[in-house]
Amino acid sequence: MALFPFGRKAAPAATGSEALAAFLNGYSIEVMPRTAEKVADFRTLLPAGTRVYIAHIEGTPIEEMAATAKRLREEGYEPMPHFPARIIADRAMLADWVARYQGEAGVKQGLILAGNPQKQLGAFDSSMQLLESGCFDGFERLHVAGHPEGNKDIDPDGSDRMIMEAARWKQAFSERTDAKMAMATQFCFEAGPVIDWVNNLRANGIDLPVHIGVAGPAKLQTLIKFAIACGVGPSLKVLQKRAMDVSKLLLPYEPDEFLQALAEHKAANPDFGIESVHFFPLGGIKTNAEWTHRHGQRPVRDAA
């Protein structure tokens, strides 16, 4: 026992590249079958065991989705296919998808979401209906969607009333399932509103870990196009402001400033609700991966 109350001072929170590298550890990234086909070997791009979401765009055959999951598994990654409720005809189709993924690729993780089509194509219209179907019993991890900037498809009045109601339901579901759950978000560009949103979740009794969506390096015009299409709202102003700066207009956007701010906040507040980073490689998987290499995330093996 110490004789005096002069203990060691607490170690200062990590800052700069140290904080960013730590924040990026265990990041995930998103692919589609057609973009995965362009990658000769994911092991030259991604750290071992990286979680790779497989986006299921309406019209993509399940055979292509399962084949992509199988390839990722064989190269040493954790495939997490999307299950968009509104493109699934019925429970039989959902059960078939799950059986294919499990049988062909050992899939045990899934992103459960409502999906984009305004008109549902079958029996499901929400992620909650999919989760209640029982088809995901035995999955080790289930992620659901988060909306730091709201979603006018869900709350047309611009509020977050329906989104928060759904979040509370997902929180309750997480307490009665054995699967680990987390909230994966749309990509954002401004740290302040994200920090406020995560803190507001906690204040409302929602403690699902957040996997924050990040747009990978890309041309500014590409990002603005995707931001408008995906309904990214308030932080779109960050891109518009950048577009007005002639010195930056022709330079590719990189997420350093956004992620650095979140990384330092997390380092200073270890209980802060962001658990991981999820990349949308809007400028290409290779470009995104090379950016992570420069920030301490090494692939399984170097490219030849």
Short mmCIF file of C-alpha atoms in Angstrom, two decimals:
data_model
loop_
_atom_site.label_atom_id
_atom_site.label_comp_id
_atom_site.label_asym_id
_atom_site.label_seq_id
_atom_site.Cartn_x
_atom_site.Cartn_y
_atom_site.Cartn_z
CA MET A 1 0.00 0.00 0.00
CA ALA A 2 1.29 3.47 -0.86
CA LEU A 3 2.02 5.71 2.11
CA PHE A 4 1.02 8.87 0.28
CA PRO A 5 -1.82 9.57 -2.12
CA PHE A 6 0.58 10.61 -4.86
CA GLY A 7 0.05 7.90 -7.42
CA ARG A 8 1.34 7.93 -10.94
CA LYS A 9 -0.37 10.38 -13.22
CA ALA A 10 -2.72 8.77 -15.70
CA ALA A 11 -1.10 8.22 -19.08
CA PRO A 12 -2.15 10.91 -21.55
CA ALA A 13 -4.62 9.88 -24.23
CA ALA A 14 -3.08 8.89 -27.52
CA THR A 15 -3.06 11.57 -30.17
CA GLY A 16 -2.02 11.92 -33.81
CA SER A 17 -1.12 8.85 -35.85
CA GLU A 18 -0.97 6.63 -32.75
CA ALA A 19 -4.61 7.30 -31.92
CA LEU A 20 -5.70 6.90 -35.54
CA ALA A 21 -3.88 3.58 -36.00
CA ALA A 22 -5.49 2.22 -32.83
CA PHE A 23 -8.91 3.47 -33.93
CA LEU A 24 -8.58 1.68 -37.28
CA ASN A 25 -7.66 -1.69 -35.77
CA GLY A 26 -10.27 -4.27 -36.72
CA TYR A 27 -11.91 -2.08 -39.36
CA SER A 28 -14.36 -3.59 -41.86
CA ILE A 29 -14.92 -2.84 -45.53
CA GLU A 30 -17.70 -3.33 -48.08
CA VAL A 31 -17.61 -5.02 -51.49
CA MET A 32 -20.06 -6.17 -54.14
CA PRO A 33 -19.59 -9.31 -56.24
CA ARG A 34 -18.74 -7.25 -59.31
CA THR A 35 -16.14 -5.17 -57.47
CA ALA A 36 -14.68 -8.22 -55.74
CA GLU A 37 -14.10 -9.80 -59.16
CA LYS A 38 -11.62 -7.02 -59.94
CA VAL A 39 -9.42 -7.92 -56.95
CA ALA A 40 -6.84 -10.57 -57.81
CA ASP A 41 -6.03 -11.39 -54.18
CA PHE A 42 -7.58 -9.72 -51.13
CA ARG A 43 -4.56 -10.83 -49.09
CA THR A 44 -2.48 -8.13 -50.75
CA LEU A 45 -4.97 -5.51 -49.55
CA LEU A 46 -6.55 -6.44 -46.21
CA PRO A 47 -5.31 -7.55 -42.78
CA ALA A 48 -5.99 -11.18 -41.88
CA GLY A 49 -9.50 -11.82 -40.60
CA THR A 50 -10.98 -8.51 -41.77
CA ARG A 51 -14.78 -8.46 -41.75
CA VAL A 52 -15.95 -7.89 -45.34
CA TYR A 53 -19.56 -6.87 -45.86
CA ILE A 54 -21.03 -8.05 -49.15
CA ALA A 55 -23.61 -5.56 -50.41
CA HIS A 56 -26.66 -7.20 -51.96
CA ILE A 57 -28.00 -4.91 -54.66
CA GLU A 58 -31.45 -5.75 -56.01
CA GLY A 59 -31.07 -8.08 -58.99
CA THR A 60 -27.80 -9.65 -57.89
CA PRO A 61 -28.21 -13.46 -58.04
CA ILE A 62 -27.76 -15.23 -54.72
CA GLU A 63 -25.29 -17.54 -56.48
CA GLU A 64 -22.92 -14.60 -57.03
CA MET A 65 -23.32 -13.45 -53.44
CA ALA A 66 -22.57 -16.91 -52.04
CA ALA A 67 -19.59 -17.37 -54.37
CA THR A 68 -18.11 -14.06 -53.19
CA ALA A 69 -18.61 -15.09 -49.56
CA LYS A 70 -16.91 -18.45 -50.25
CA ARG A 71 -13.93 -16.78 -51.89
CA LEU A 72 -13.49 -14.35 -49.01
CA ARG A 73 -13.65 -17.21 -46.50
CA GLU A 74 -11.04 -19.16 -48.45
CA GLU A 75 -8.70 -16.16 -48.46
CA GLY A 76 -8.97 -15.81 -44.69
CA TYR A 77 -11.68 -13.17 -44.22
CA GLU A 78 -14.99 -13.00 -42.38
CA PRO A 79 -17.83 -12.53 -44.90
CA MET A 80 -20.86 -10.58 -43.70
CA PRO A 81 -23.54 -10.50 -46.43
CA HIS A 82 -26.34 -7.97 -46.45
CA PHE A 83 -29.89 -9.20 -45.92
CA PRO A 84 -32.13 -6.37 -47.28
CA ALA A 85 -35.70 -7.10 -46.19
CA ARG A 86 -37.50 -5.42 -49.06
CA ILE A 87 -35.91 -7.57 -51.78
CA ILE A 88 -36.67 -10.88 -50.03
CA ALA A 89 -39.89 -12.49 -51.24
CA ASP A 90 -40.73 -14.63 -48.22
CA ARG A 91 -39.34 -16.66 -45.34
CA ALA A 92 -38.54 -19.58 -47.66
CA MET A 93 -36.25 -17.35 -49.74
CA LEU A 94 -34.59 -15.99 -46.61
CA ALA A 95 -34.03 -19.51 -45.26
CA ASP A 96 -32.56 -20.55 -48.63
CA TRP A 97 -30.12 -17.63 -48.61
CA VAL A 98 -29.00 -18.45 -45.09
CA ALA A 99 -28.56 -22.14 -45.95
CA ARG A 100 -26.50 -21.29 -49.04
CA TYR A 101 -24.24 -18.89 -47.15
CA GLN A 102 -23.72 -21.29 -44.28
CA GLY A 103 -23.26 -24.37 -46.46
CA GLU A 104 -20.95 -22.81 -49.05
CA ALA A 105 -19.01 -20.25 -47.02
CA GLY A 106 -19.53 -20.94 -43.32
CA VAL A 107 -21.23 -17.55 -42.91
CA LYS A 108 -22.07 -16.73 -39.30
CA GLN A 109 -22.47 -12.95 -39.50
CA GLY A 110 -25.01 -10.78 -41.29
CA LEU A 111 -26.03 -7.15 -41.78
CA ILE A 112 -29.81 -7.05 -41.37
CA LEU A 113 -31.46 -4.00 -42.91
CA ALA A 114 -34.65 -2.81 -44.55
CA GLY A 115 -33.02 -2.07 -47.90
CA ASN A 116 -33.45 0.71 -50.42
CA PRO A 117 -36.45 -0.13 -52.63
CA GLN A 118 -39.36 2.12 -51.71
CA LYS A 119 -41.78 -0.64 -52.68
CA GLN A 120 -41.26 -3.90 -50.87
CA LEU A 121 -41.10 -6.89 -53.18
CA GLY A 122 -42.31 -9.52 -50.75
CA ALA A 123 -43.36 -10.31 -47.20
CA PHE A 124 -40.77 -8.19 -45.35
CA ASP A 125 -40.39 -4.44 -45.05
CA SER A 126 -38.12 -4.01 -42.02
CA SER A 127 -35.03 -5.43 -40.39
CA MET A 128 -37.08 -6.21 -37.29
CA GLN A 129 -39.24 -8.65 -39.28
CA LEU A 130 -36.13 -10.44 -40.53
CA LEU A 131 -34.67 -10.68 -37.04
CA GLU A 132 -37.94 -12.11 -35.69
CA SER A 133 -38.08 -14.74 -38.46
CA GLY A 134 -35.83 -17.14 -36.56
CA CYS A 135 -33.67 -17.70 -39.65
CA PHE A 136 -30.62 -16.20 -37.97
CA ASP A 137 -30.63 -18.50 -34.94
CA GLY A 138 -27.04 -19.65 -34.45
CA PHE A 139 -25.45 -16.59 -36.08
CA GLU A 140 -22.58 -15.23 -34.00
CA ARG A 141 -22.98 -11.60 -35.02
CA LEU A 142 -25.90 -9.52 -36.33
CA HIS A 143 -25.50 -5.90 -37.37
CA VAL A 144 -28.30 -3.41 -37.99
CA ALA A 145 -28.41 0.00 -39.63
CA GLY A 146 -27.72 3.31 -37.89
CA HIS A 147 -28.50 6.81 -39.14
CA PRO A 148 -26.39 9.60 -37.58
CA GLU A 149 -27.98 12.18 -39.88
CA GLY A 150 -31.50 10.80 -39.90
CA ASN A 151 -33.28 9.19 -42.82
CA LYS A 152 -36.16 10.90 -44.58
CA ASP A 153 -37.38 7.60 -46.00
CA ILE A 154 -38.05 6.55 -42.40
CA ASP A 155 -38.92 9.94 -40.88
CA PRO A 156 -40.25 12.15 -43.73
CA ASP A 157 -40.84 15.01 -41.29
CA GLY A 158 -37.09 15.30 -40.64
CA SER A 159 -37.34 14.11 -37.04
CA ASP A 160 -35.76 10.95 -35.68
CA ARG A 161 -38.89 9.61 -33.98
CA MET A 162 -39.28 6.39 -35.98
CA ILE A 163 -35.52 5.80 -36.16
CA MET A 164 -35.20 6.03 -32.37
CA GLU A 165 -38.22 3.76 -31.89
CA ALA A 166 -36.57 1.17 -34.13
CA ALA A 167 -33.27 1.60 -32.29
CA ARG A 168 -34.96 0.90 -28.98
CA TRP A 169 -36.52 -2.25 -30.44
CA LYS A 170 -33.11 -3.41 -31.69
CA GLN A 171 -31.61 -2.70 -28.28
CA ALA A 172 -34.29 -4.89 -26.68
CA PHE A 173 -33.67 -7.63 -29.25
CA SER A 174 -29.93 -7.54 -28.50
CA GLU A 175 -30.76 -8.33 -24.87
CA ARG A 176 -32.58 -11.54 -25.77
CA THR A 177 -30.26 -12.94 -28.44
CA ASP A 178 -26.97 -14.75 -28.01
CA ALA A 179 -25.54 -13.03 -31.08
CA LYS A 180 -23.29 -10.01 -30.71
CA MET A 181 -24.99 -6.97 -32.17
CA ALA A 182 -23.77 -3.61 -33.42
CA MET A 183 -25.10 -0.65 -35.36
CA ALA A 184 -23.37 -0.03 -38.71
CA THR A 185 -23.98 3.47 -40.04
CA GLN A 186 -24.13 5.31 -43.33
CA PHE A 187 -20.97 7.22 -44.18
CA CYS A 188 -20.48 10.68 -42.68
CA PHE A 189 -17.98 13.50 -43.13
CA GLU A 190 -18.16 15.58 -39.95
CA ALA A 191 -17.07 14.36 -36.52
CA GLY A 192 -19.03 16.72 -34.27
CA PRO A 193 -22.54 15.58 -35.26
CA VAL A 194 -21.42 11.94 -35.10
CA ILE A 195 -20.11 12.37 -31.55
CA ASP A 196 -23.37 14.05 -30.52
CA TRP A 197 -25.45 11.27 -32.12
CA VAL A 198 -23.50 8.47 -30.44
CA ASN A 199 -23.79 10.21 -27.07
CA ASN A 200 -27.52 10.74 -27.64
CA LEU A 201 -28.00 7.02 -28.24
CA ARG A 202 -26.40 6.27 -24.89
CA ALA A 203 -28.54 8.94 -23.21
CA ASN A 204 -31.63 7.18 -24.58
CA GLY A 205 -30.58 3.82 -23.17
CA ILE A 206 -29.26 2.41 -26.46
CA ASP A 207 -25.80 0.95 -25.92
CA LEU A 208 -25.37 -1.07 -29.12
CA PRO A 209 -21.75 -0.59 -30.22
CA VAL A 210 -21.47 1.71 -33.23
CA HIS A 211 -19.45 0.81 -36.32
CA ILE A 212 -19.11 4.20 -37.94
CA GLY A 213 -19.43 4.44 -41.71
CA VAL A 214 -16.56 6.18 -43.48
CA ALA A 215 -16.24 7.08 -47.15
CA GLY A 216 -12.87 5.90 -48.38
CA PRO A 217 -10.58 8.08 -50.52
CA ALA A 218 -12.27 9.17 -53.74
CA LYS A 219 -12.68 12.04 -56.15
CA LEU A 220 -14.76 14.83 -54.66
CA GLN A 221 -17.31 14.65 -57.45
CA THR A 222 -17.76 10.92 -56.79
CA LEU A 223 -18.38 11.51 -53.09
CA ILE A 224 -20.92 14.26 -53.69
CA LYS A 225 -22.80 12.01 -56.13
CA PHE A 226 -22.95 9.12 -53.63
CA ALA A 227 -23.78 11.43 -50.71
CA ILE A 228 -26.81 12.83 -52.55
CA ALA A 229 -27.93 9.37 -53.70
CA CYS A 230 -27.61 7.89 -50.21
CA GLY A 231 -29.36 10.73 -48.42
CA VAL A 232 -26.36 11.96 -46.45
CA GLY A 233 -27.58 15.30 -45.21
CA PRO A 234 -25.89 17.81 -42.88
CA SER A 235 -22.32 16.68 -43.43
CA LEU A 236 -22.77 17.03 -47.19
CA LYS A 237 -22.04 20.70 -46.49
CA VAL A 238 -18.46 19.68 -45.66
CA LEU A 239 -18.03 18.37 -49.21
CA GLN A 240 -19.76 21.38 -50.75
CA LYS A 241 -17.49 23.73 -48.83
CA ARG A 242 -14.47 21.78 -50.03
CA ALA A 243 -15.74 21.99 -53.62
CA MET A 244 -15.73 25.79 -53.35
CA ASP A 245 -12.01 25.78 -52.49
CA VAL A 246 -10.24 25.76 -55.85
CA SER A 247 -7.03 24.51 -54.22
CA LYS A 248 -8.84 21.36 -53.04
CA LEU A 249 -11.34 20.84 -55.85
CA LEU A 250 -9.06 18.64 -57.95
CA LEU A 251 -7.48 16.79 -55.02
CA PRO A 252 -8.94 13.45 -53.96
CA TYR A 253 -10.83 13.44 -50.68
CA GLU A 254 -9.23 11.41 -47.89
CA PRO A 255 -10.93 10.81 -44.51
CA ASP A 256 -7.93 11.79 -42.36
CA GLU A 257 -9.47 14.82 -40.66
CA PHE A 258 -12.79 13.11 -39.90
CA LEU A 259 -11.21 9.95 -38.54
CA GLN A 260 -8.48 11.79 -36.63
CA ALA A 261 -11.10 13.76 -34.72
CA LEU A 262 -13.06 10.61 -33.86
CA ALA A 263 -9.87 8.72 -32.95
CA GLU A 264 -8.69 11.36 -30.52
CA HIS A 265 -12.15 11.62 -28.97
CA LYS A 266 -12.19 7.85 -28.48
CA ALA A 267 -8.68 7.88 -27.00
CA ALA A 268 -9.71 10.57 -24.52
CA ASN A 269 -13.06 8.86 -23.77
CA PRO A 270 -12.52 5.07 -23.87
CA ASP A 271 -16.19 4.35 -23.10
CA PHE A 272 -17.34 6.34 -26.14
CA GLY A 273 -19.75 4.17 -28.13
CA ILE A 274 -17.87 3.81 -31.42
CA GLU A 275 -16.36 0.33 -31.47
CA SER A 276 -15.07 0.10 -35.03
CA VAL A 277 -14.72 1.78 -38.43
CA HIS A 278 -16.56 0.54 -41.51
CA PHE A 279 -15.29 1.70 -44.90
CA PHE A 280 -17.34 2.32 -48.02
CA PRO A 281 -14.60 2.16 -50.70
CA LEU A 282 -16.24 4.67 -53.04
CA GLY A 283 -12.96 5.36 -54.80
CA GLY A 284 -12.12 1.67 -55.17
CA ILE A 285 -11.10 -1.14 -52.82
CA LYS A 286 -7.41 -0.92 -53.71
CA THR A 287 -7.30 2.85 -53.13
CA ASN A 288 -9.06 2.46 -49.79
CA ALA A 289 -6.80 -0.38 -48.68
CA GLU A 290 -3.65 1.50 -49.60
CA TRP A 291 -4.82 4.42 -47.47
CA THR A 292 -5.20 2.07 -44.49
CA HIS A 293 -1.69 0.69 -45.14
CA ARG A 294 -0.30 4.19 -44.69
CA HIS A 295 -2.04 4.31 -41.32
CA GLY A 296 -0.66 1.14 -39.81
CA GLN A 297 -3.00 -1.54 -41.18
CA ARG A 298 -0.85 -4.12 -42.94
CA PRO A 299 -2.22 -6.70 -45.39
CA VAL A 300 -1.57 -10.40 -45.06
CA ARG A 301 1.18 -10.13 -47.65
CA ASP A 302 2.66 -7.41 -49.77
CA ALA A 303 1.65 -7.15 -53.40
CA ALA A 304 4.20 -8.56 -55.83
#
